[in-house]
PDB file of C-alpha atoms in Angstrom:
ATOM      1  CA  UNK A   1       6.242  18.982 -39.715  1.00 47.00           C
ATOM      2  CA  UNK A   2       8.920  16.390 -39.052  1.00 48.00           C
ATOM      3  CA  UNK A   3      11.290  16.028 -42.000  1.00 46.00           C
ATOM      4  CA  UNK A   4      10.973  12.240 -41.862  1.00 58.00           C
ATOM      5  CA  UNK A   5       7.342  12.408 -42.917  1.00 55.00           C
ATOM      6  CA  UNK A   6       6.544  15.557 -44.913  1.00 54.00           C
ATOM      7  CA  UNK A   7       2.850  16.360 -45.151  1.00 68.00           C
ATOM      8  CA  UNK A   8       0.459  19.252 -45.463  1.00 87.00           C
ATOM      9  CA  UNK A   9      -1.002  20.201 -42.085  1.00 88.00           C
ATOM     10  CA  UNK A  10      -3.598  22.646 -40.861  1.00 91.00           C
ATOM     11  CA  UNK A  11      -3.831  24.493 -37.560  1.00 90.00           C
ATOM     12  CA  UNK A  12      -7.155  24.839 -35.784  1.00 91.00           C
ATOM     13  CA  UNK A  13      -8.296  27.943 -34.003  1.00 90.00           C
ATOM     14  CA  UNK A  14      -7.780  28.098 -30.228  1.00 88.00           C
ATOM     15  CA  UNK A  15     -10.500  26.745 -27.959  1.00 85.00           C
ATOM     16  CA  UNK A  16     -10.901  25.937 -24.275  1.00 87.00           C
ATOM     17  CA  UNK A  17      -8.797  22.986 -23.144  1.00 81.00           C
ATOM     18  CA  UNK A  18     -10.813  19.878 -22.263  1.00 79.00           C
ATOM     19  CA  UNK A  19      -8.438  18.849 -19.471  1.00 82.00           C
ATOM     20  CA  UNK A  20      -6.815  21.860 -17.819  1.00 82.00           C
ATOM     21  CA  UNK A  21      -8.734  24.917 -16.599  1.00 81.00           C
ATOM     22  CA  UNK A  22      -7.863  28.368 -17.910  1.00 84.00           C
ATOM     23  CA  UNK A  23      -5.847  26.901 -20.800  1.00 86.00           C
ATOM     24  CA  UNK A  24      -6.342  27.222 -24.538  1.00 86.00           C
ATOM     25  CA  UNK A  25      -5.972  24.270 -26.871  1.00 88.00           C
ATOM     26  CA  UNK A  26      -4.886  24.190 -30.519  1.00 91.00           C
ATOM     27  CA  UNK A  27      -4.388  21.214 -32.846  1.00 92.00           C
ATOM     28  CA  UNK A  28      -2.292  20.306 -35.851  1.00 92.00           C
ATOM     29  CA  UNK A  29      -4.453  18.381 -38.329  1.00 94.00           C
ATOM     30  CA  UNK A  30      -3.046  16.284 -41.175  1.00 94.00           C
ATOM     31  CA  UNK A  31      -4.405  17.482 -44.527  1.00 93.00           C
ATOM     32  CA  UNK A  32      -2.352  15.283 -46.850  1.00 92.00           C
ATOM     33  CA  UNK A  33      -4.622  12.438 -48.126  1.00 92.00           C
ATOM     34  CA  UNK A  34      -1.609  10.154 -48.637  1.00 91.00           C
ATOM     35  CA  UNK A  35      -1.112  10.015 -44.846  1.00 92.00           C
ATOM     36  CA  UNK A  36      -4.506   8.418 -44.286  1.00 94.00           C
ATOM     37  CA  UNK A  37      -3.340   4.813 -44.497  1.00 94.00           C
ATOM     38  CA  UNK A  38      -2.287   2.194 -41.969  1.00 95.00           C
ATOM     39  CA  UNK A  39       1.457   2.482 -42.637  1.00 93.00           C
ATOM     40  CA  UNK A  40       1.585   6.284 -42.650  1.00 93.00           C
ATOM     41  CA  UNK A  41      -0.611   6.513 -39.575  1.00 94.00           C
ATOM     42  CA  UNK A  42       1.689   4.179 -37.680  1.00 95.00           C
ATOM     43  CA  UNK A  43       4.609   6.481 -38.522  1.00 93.00           C
ATOM     44  CA  UNK A  44       2.558   9.460 -37.364  1.00 94.00           C
ATOM     45  CA  UNK A  45       1.802   7.732 -34.065  1.00 95.00           C
ATOM     46  CA  UNK A  46       5.550   7.606 -33.527  1.00 94.00           C
ATOM     47  CA  UNK A  47       5.603  11.378 -34.032  1.00 93.00           C
ATOM     48  CA  UNK A  48       2.948  11.985 -31.381  1.00 93.00           C
ATOM     49  CA  UNK A  49      -0.151  12.123 -33.564  1.00 95.00           C
ATOM     50  CA  UNK A  50      -3.470  10.422 -32.830  1.00 95.00           C
ATOM     51  CA  UNK A  51      -6.795   9.692 -34.510  1.00 95.00           C
ATOM     52  CA  UNK A  52     -10.260  11.061 -33.814  1.00 95.00           C
ATOM     53  CA  UNK A  53     -12.791   9.686 -36.275  1.00 95.00           C
ATOM     54  CA  UNK A  54     -11.267   9.998 -39.735  1.00 96.00           C
ATOM     55  CA  UNK A  55      -8.921  12.841 -38.762  1.00 95.00           C
ATOM     56  CA  UNK A  56      -5.308  12.646 -37.593  1.00 96.00           C
ATOM     57  CA  UNK A  57      -4.213  15.350 -35.163  1.00 94.00           C
ATOM     58  CA  UNK A  58      -1.651  16.367 -32.566  1.00 93.00           C
ATOM     59  CA  UNK A  59      -1.818  19.055 -29.848  1.00 91.00           C
ATOM     60  CA  UNK A  60       0.034  22.210 -30.844  1.00 90.00           C
ATOM     61  CA  UNK A  61      -0.852  24.659 -28.099  1.00 88.00           C
ATOM     62  CA  UNK A  62       0.691  28.156 -28.136  1.00 83.00           C
ATOM     63  CA  UNK A  63       1.922  28.325 -24.524  1.00 85.00           C
ATOM     64  CA  UNK A  64       1.485  24.781 -23.215  1.00 87.00           C
ATOM     65  CA  UNK A  65       3.195  21.438 -23.816  1.00 85.00           C
ATOM     66  CA  UNK A  66       1.468  19.381 -21.127  1.00 86.00           C
ATOM     67  CA  UNK A  67       0.222  16.647 -23.488  1.00 89.00           C
ATOM     68  CA  UNK A  68       2.740  13.828 -23.882  1.00 91.00           C
ATOM     69  CA  UNK A  69       2.024  10.751 -25.966  1.00 94.00           C
ATOM     70  CA  UNK A  70       2.434   7.475 -24.027  1.00 95.00           C
ATOM     71  CA  UNK A  71       3.106   3.980 -25.348  1.00 97.00           C
ATOM     72  CA  UNK A  72       3.576   0.667 -23.523  1.00 98.00           C
ATOM     73  CA  UNK A  73       6.207  -1.842 -24.644  1.00 98.00           C
ATOM     74  CA  UNK A  74       3.761  -4.669 -25.207  1.00 97.00           C
ATOM     75  CA  UNK A  75       6.209  -7.580 -25.462  1.00 97.00           C
ATOM     76  CA  UNK A  76       7.946  -6.611 -22.216  1.00 97.00           C
ATOM     77  CA  UNK A  77       4.824  -5.838 -20.205  1.00 97.00           C
ATOM     78  CA  UNK A  78       4.151  -7.977 -17.130  1.00 94.00           C
ATOM     79  CA  UNK A  79       1.078  -7.187 -15.005  1.00 95.00           C
ATOM     80  CA  UNK A  80       1.730  -6.076 -11.447  1.00 95.00           C
ATOM     81  CA  UNK A  81       0.244  -8.015  -8.518  1.00 95.00           C
ATOM     82  CA  UNK A  82      -2.612  -5.504  -8.319  1.00 95.00           C
ATOM     83  CA  UNK A  83      -3.270  -5.762 -12.050  1.00 96.00           C
ATOM     84  CA  UNK A  84      -3.248  -9.581 -11.868  1.00 96.00           C
ATOM     85  CA  UNK A  85      -5.876  -9.424  -9.120  1.00 96.00           C
ATOM     86  CA  UNK A  86      -8.066  -7.208 -11.285  1.00 96.00           C
ATOM     87  CA  UNK A  87      -7.704  -9.574 -14.232  1.00 96.00           C
ATOM     88  CA  UNK A  88      -8.492 -12.636 -12.142  1.00 94.00           C
ATOM     89  CA  UNK A  89     -11.528 -10.962 -10.607  1.00 95.00           C
ATOM     90  CA  UNK A  90     -12.801 -10.003 -14.065  1.00 95.00           C
ATOM     91  CA  UNK A  91     -12.019 -13.425 -15.520  1.00 92.00           C
ATOM     92  CA  UNK A  92     -14.359 -15.046 -13.019  1.00 92.00           C
ATOM     93  CA  UNK A  93     -17.282 -12.903 -14.181  1.00 95.00           C
ATOM     94  CA  UNK A  94     -16.751 -11.885 -17.789  1.00 97.00           C
ATOM     95  CA  UNK A  95     -16.005 -13.300 -21.221  1.00 97.00           C
ATOM     96  CA  UNK A  96     -13.747 -11.482 -23.692  1.00 97.00           C
ATOM     97  CA  UNK A  97     -14.850 -11.314 -27.322  1.00 97.00           C
ATOM     98  CA  UNK A  98     -13.522  -9.522 -30.403  1.00 97.00           C
ATOM     99  CA  UNK A  99     -15.335  -7.839 -33.272  1.00 97.00           C
ATOM    100  CA  UNK A 100     -14.271  -5.900 -36.345  1.00 96.00           C
ATOM    101  CA  UNK A 101     -17.761  -4.457 -36.833  1.00 95.00           C
ATOM    102  CA  UNK A 102     -19.809  -2.049 -34.756  1.00 95.00           C
ATOM    103  CA  UNK A 103     -22.605  -3.802 -32.876  1.00 96.00           C
ATOM    104  CA  UNK A 104     -26.055  -2.308 -32.081  1.00 96.00           C
ATOM    105  CA  UNK A 105     -25.268  -2.726 -28.367  1.00 97.00           C
ATOM    106  CA  UNK A 106     -22.361  -0.277 -28.494  1.00 98.00           C
ATOM    107  CA  UNK A 107     -24.173   3.033 -28.585  1.00 97.00           C
ATOM    108  CA  UNK A 108     -26.608   2.365 -25.689  1.00 97.00           C
ATOM    109  CA  UNK A 109     -23.638   1.333 -23.546  1.00 98.00           C
ATOM    110  CA  UNK A 110     -21.651   4.408 -24.625  1.00 97.00           C
ATOM    111  CA  UNK A 111     -24.648   6.661 -23.914  1.00 97.00           C
ATOM    112  CA  UNK A 112     -25.052   5.243 -20.412  1.00 97.00           C
ATOM    113  CA  UNK A 113     -21.330   5.614 -19.748  1.00 96.00           C
ATOM    114  CA  UNK A 114     -21.169   9.255 -20.849  1.00 95.00           C
ATOM    115  CA  UNK A 115     -24.398  10.169 -19.049  1.00 95.00           C
ATOM    116  CA  UNK A 116     -23.384   8.631 -15.732  1.00 91.00           C
ATOM    117  CA  UNK A 117     -19.642   9.314 -15.740  1.00 87.00           C
ATOM    118  CA  UNK A 118     -18.905  12.384 -17.861  1.00 79.00           C
ATOM    119  CA  UNK A 119     -21.668  14.933 -17.508  1.00 72.00           C
ATOM    120  CA  UNK A 120     -18.978  17.579 -17.047  1.00 72.00           C
ATOM    121  CA  UNK A 121     -17.235  16.698 -20.325  1.00 68.00           C
ATOM    122  CA  UNK A 122     -17.469  17.845 -23.929  1.00 73.00           C
ATOM    123  CA  UNK A 123     -19.160  14.603 -25.050  1.00 79.00           C
ATOM    124  CA  UNK A 124     -22.228  15.180 -22.866  1.00 76.00           C
ATOM    125  CA  UNK A 125     -25.019  14.852 -23.786  1.00 92.00           C
ATOM    126  CA  UNK A 126     -24.229  11.771 -25.890  1.00 88.00           C
ATOM    127  CA  UNK A 127     -25.419  11.613 -29.501  1.00 92.00           C
ATOM    128  CA  UNK A 128     -25.288   8.721 -31.961  1.00 93.00           C
ATOM    129  CA  UNK A 129     -23.726  10.834 -34.723  1.00 93.00           C
ATOM    130  CA  UNK A 130     -21.039  12.143 -32.369  1.00 92.00           C
ATOM    131  CA  UNK A 131     -20.300   8.598 -31.178  1.00 94.00           C
ATOM    132  CA  UNK A 132     -19.761   7.348 -34.738  1.00 93.00           C
ATOM    133  CA  UNK A 133     -17.755  10.355 -35.922  1.00 93.00           C
ATOM    134  CA  UNK A 134     -15.459  10.123 -32.888  1.00 93.00           C
ATOM    135  CA  UNK A 135     -14.755   6.385 -32.717  1.00 95.00           C
ATOM    136  CA  UNK A 136     -15.225   4.890 -36.165  1.00 95.00           C
ATOM    137  CA  UNK A 137     -12.863   5.225 -39.127  1.00 95.00           C
ATOM    138  CA  UNK A 138     -13.260   4.496 -42.832  1.00 94.00           C
ATOM    139  CA  UNK A 139      -9.564   4.021 -43.705  1.00 96.00           C
ATOM    140  CA  UNK A 140      -8.215   1.943 -40.805  1.00 95.00           C
ATOM    141  CA  UNK A 141      -8.845  -1.502 -39.345  1.00 95.00           C
ATOM    142  CA  UNK A 142     -10.480  -1.355 -35.920  1.00 97.00           C
ATOM    143  CA  UNK A 143     -10.870  -4.174 -33.409  1.00 98.00           C
ATOM    144  CA  UNK A 144     -13.517  -3.818 -30.723  1.00 98.00           C
ATOM    145  CA  UNK A 145     -12.436  -5.732 -27.618  1.00 98.00           C
ATOM    146  CA  UNK A 146     -15.594  -6.587 -25.716  1.00 98.00           C
ATOM    147  CA  UNK A 147     -16.386  -7.766 -22.204  1.00 98.00           C
ATOM    148  CA  UNK A 148     -19.619  -9.701 -21.731  1.00 98.00           C
ATOM    149  CA  UNK A 149     -21.425 -10.698 -18.547  1.00 96.00           C
ATOM    150  CA  UNK A 150     -23.565 -13.605 -19.705  1.00 93.00           C
ATOM    151  CA  UNK A 151     -25.624 -12.021 -22.513  1.00 94.00           C
ATOM    152  CA  UNK A 152     -24.979  -8.427 -21.468  1.00 96.00           C
ATOM    153  CA  UNK A 153     -22.257  -6.243 -22.979  1.00 98.00           C
ATOM    154  CA  UNK A 154     -20.470  -4.392 -20.179  1.00 98.00           C
ATOM    155  CA  UNK A 155     -17.349  -2.870 -21.804  1.00 98.00           C
ATOM    156  CA  UNK A 156     -15.800  -2.035 -25.176  1.00 98.00           C
ATOM    157  CA  UNK A 157     -12.222  -0.975 -25.928  1.00 98.00           C
ATOM    158  CA  UNK A 158     -11.979   0.624 -29.386  1.00 98.00           C
ATOM    159  CA  UNK A 159      -8.548  -0.378 -30.687  1.00 98.00           C
ATOM    160  CA  UNK A 160      -6.795   0.747 -33.874  1.00 97.00           C
ATOM    161  CA  UNK A 161      -4.680  -2.006 -35.442  1.00 97.00           C
ATOM    162  CA  UNK A 162      -1.413  -1.341 -37.256  1.00 96.00           C
ATOM    163  CA  UNK A 163       1.364  -3.648 -38.418  1.00 95.00           C
ATOM    164  CA  UNK A 164       3.525  -3.227 -35.300  1.00 96.00           C
ATOM    165  CA  UNK A 165       1.280  -1.442 -32.848  1.00 97.00           C
ATOM    166  CA  UNK A 166      -2.182  -0.972 -31.387  1.00 98.00           C
ATOM    167  CA  UNK A 167      -3.630   2.397 -30.470  1.00 97.00           C
ATOM    168  CA  UNK A 168      -6.164   2.546 -27.646  1.00 97.00           C
ATOM    169  CA  UNK A 169      -8.744   5.036 -28.890  1.00 96.00           C
ATOM    170  CA  UNK A 170     -11.446   4.920 -26.221  1.00 96.00           C
ATOM    171  CA  UNK A 171     -12.983   2.572 -23.663  1.00 97.00           C
ATOM    172  CA  UNK A 172     -16.550   2.805 -22.421  1.00 97.00           C
ATOM    173  CA  UNK A 173     -18.261   0.516 -19.929  1.00 97.00           C
ATOM    174  CA  UNK A 174     -21.346   0.004 -17.810  1.00 97.00           C
ATOM    175  CA  UNK A 175     -20.901   2.109 -14.643  1.00 96.00           C
ATOM    176  CA  UNK A 176     -22.874  -0.521 -12.713  1.00 96.00           C
ATOM    177  CA  UNK A 177     -19.766  -2.730 -13.036  1.00 96.00           C
ATOM    178  CA  UNK A 178     -17.134  -0.106 -12.269  1.00 91.00           C
ATOM    179  CA  UNK A 179     -16.125  -1.888  -9.038  1.00 94.00           C
ATOM    180  CA  UNK A 180     -14.315  -4.347 -11.329  1.00 96.00           C
ATOM    181  CA  UNK A 181     -11.906  -1.562 -12.440  1.00 95.00           C
ATOM    182  CA  UNK A 182     -13.016  -2.066 -16.036  1.00 96.00           C
ATOM    183  CA  UNK A 183     -10.967   0.824 -17.419  1.00 94.00           C
ATOM    184  CA  UNK A 184      -7.754  -0.831 -16.246  1.00 95.00           C
ATOM    185  CA  UNK A 185      -8.986  -4.307 -17.171  1.00 97.00           C
ATOM    186  CA  UNK A 186      -9.613  -3.249 -20.765  1.00 97.00           C
ATOM    187  CA  UNK A 187      -6.096  -1.810 -21.128  1.00 97.00           C
ATOM    188  CA  UNK A 188      -4.733  -5.066 -19.742  1.00 97.00           C
ATOM    189  CA  UNK A 189      -6.783  -6.962 -22.323  1.00 97.00           C
ATOM    190  CA  UNK A 190      -5.417  -4.712 -25.096  1.00 98.00           C
ATOM    191  CA  UNK A 191      -1.880  -5.434 -23.892  1.00 98.00           C
ATOM    192  CA  UNK A 192      -2.541  -9.177 -23.733  1.00 97.00           C
ATOM    193  CA  UNK A 193      -3.987  -9.095 -27.244  1.00 97.00           C
ATOM    194  CA  UNK A 194      -1.008  -7.043 -28.481  1.00 98.00           C
ATOM    195  CA  UNK A 195       1.437  -9.570 -27.047  1.00 97.00           C
ATOM    196  CA  UNK A 196      -0.467 -12.421 -28.712  1.00 96.00           C
ATOM    197  CA  UNK A 197      -0.393 -10.569 -32.038  1.00 96.00           C
ATOM    198  CA  UNK A 198       3.339  -9.797 -31.680  1.00 97.00           C
ATOM    199  CA  UNK A 199       2.826  -6.022 -31.601  1.00 97.00           C
ATOM    200  CA  UNK A 200       5.634  -3.832 -30.328  1.00 97.00           C
ATOM    201  CA  UNK A 201       3.608  -1.001 -28.762  1.00 98.00           C
ATOM    202  CA  UNK A 202       0.210  -0.107 -27.395  1.00 98.00           C
ATOM    203  CA  UNK A 203      -0.320   3.647 -27.620  1.00 97.00           C
ATOM    204  CA  UNK A 204      -2.471   5.000 -24.792  1.00 96.00           C
ATOM    205  CA  UNK A 205      -2.968   8.528 -26.079  1.00 93.00           C
ATOM    206  CA  UNK A 206      -1.847  11.640 -24.229  1.00 93.00           C
ATOM    207  CA  UNK A 207      -0.697  11.864 -20.631  1.00 89.00           C
ATOM    208  CA  UNK A 208      -1.118  15.158 -18.759  1.00 87.00           C
ATOM    209  CA  UNK A 209       0.675  15.098 -15.407  1.00 84.00           C
ATOM    210  CA  UNK A 210      -1.550  17.854 -14.004  1.00 82.00           C
ATOM    211  CA  UNK A 211      -4.732  15.923 -14.826  1.00 79.00           C
ATOM    212  CA  UNK A 212      -5.624  13.335 -12.181  1.00 78.00           C
ATOM    213  CA  UNK A 213      -7.933  11.484 -14.576  1.00 77.00           C
ATOM    214  CA  UNK A 214      -4.930  10.513 -16.705  1.00 79.00           C
ATOM    215  CA  UNK A 215      -2.562   9.220 -14.041  1.00 79.00           C
ATOM    216  CA  UNK A 216      -3.665   5.634 -14.675  1.00 85.00           C
ATOM    217  CA  UNK A 217      -1.702   5.652 -17.948  1.00 86.00           C
ATOM    218  CA  UNK A 218       1.630   5.537 -16.118  1.00 86.00           C
ATOM    219  CA  UNK A 219       0.693   2.317 -14.261  1.00 91.00           C
ATOM    220  CA  UNK A 220       1.398   0.068 -17.254  1.00 95.00           C
ATOM    221  CA  UNK A 221       5.130  -0.533 -17.458  1.00 95.00           C
ATOM    222  CA  UNK A 222       7.582  -0.600 -19.119  1.00 97.00           C
ATOM    223  CA  UNK A 223       6.428   2.399 -21.084  1.00 96.00           C
ATOM    224  CA  UNK A 224       7.705   5.500 -22.829  1.00 96.00           C
ATOM    225  CA  UNK A 225       6.425   9.033 -23.179  1.00 93.00           C
ATOM    226  CA  UNK A 226       7.314  11.598 -25.778  1.00 93.00           C
ATOM    227  CA  UNK A 227       9.180  14.658 -24.550  1.00 90.00           C
ATOM    228  CA  UNK A 228      10.460  17.247 -27.019  1.00 86.00           C
ATOM    229  CA  UNK A 229       9.936  14.800 -29.897  1.00 86.00           C
ATOM    230  CA  UNK A 230      12.002  12.096 -28.180  1.00 92.00           C
ATOM    231  CA  UNK A 231      10.697   8.870 -26.632  1.00 95.00           C
ATOM    232  CA  UNK A 232      11.986   8.452 -23.062  1.00 94.00           C
ATOM    233  CA  UNK A 233      11.363   5.756 -20.472  1.00 93.00           C
ATOM    234  CA  UNK A 234       8.745   6.423 -17.807  1.00 87.00           C
TER     235      UNK A 234
END
């Protein structure tokens, strides 16, 4: 564990990697209860950790270091021409709302998203208990950034809120509206919200260069990724 933030950690057993074939995955999990607070978690984000449900973890694979944490410099971010077009197209159809509480509409939307888009993933088939244990958290403030089409919820970006940063936990949306590039639109909305709230970073989770599904994370610049425990410009 980094000397700047001593803590008790556990190491999971190895299991099949969710992103790369024929690879084994292993995680460091924070066991120290004192680290489960907004301030400590923000420090841990800077060390490459992330949250899933109430647990804080970081990849610690025996023979692989493909996972690199990525963060966007929110105050310096300017949308590209393509990103501006996506935002303008979405703005003409949708309304952005914010909530700090889970709504009843979330799980049906999540279930549809997983069923139609991720049948080959570890979260299929969707379950309400799995949804709550993965996205919600009892010790951290969460903002749900929502996109509404009239009275219909079409997208939710689950966003952890710290003093100087946001962490993008997960976005799910109605696949019937995917031609609006809602995954990218929701990151752009998180970045806009972060700039309004004077946040320094928006953490986008882990980037794996060999995984095509994750290449979108390098399209939001300026940004940094963590290599060998150092943050370097992308």
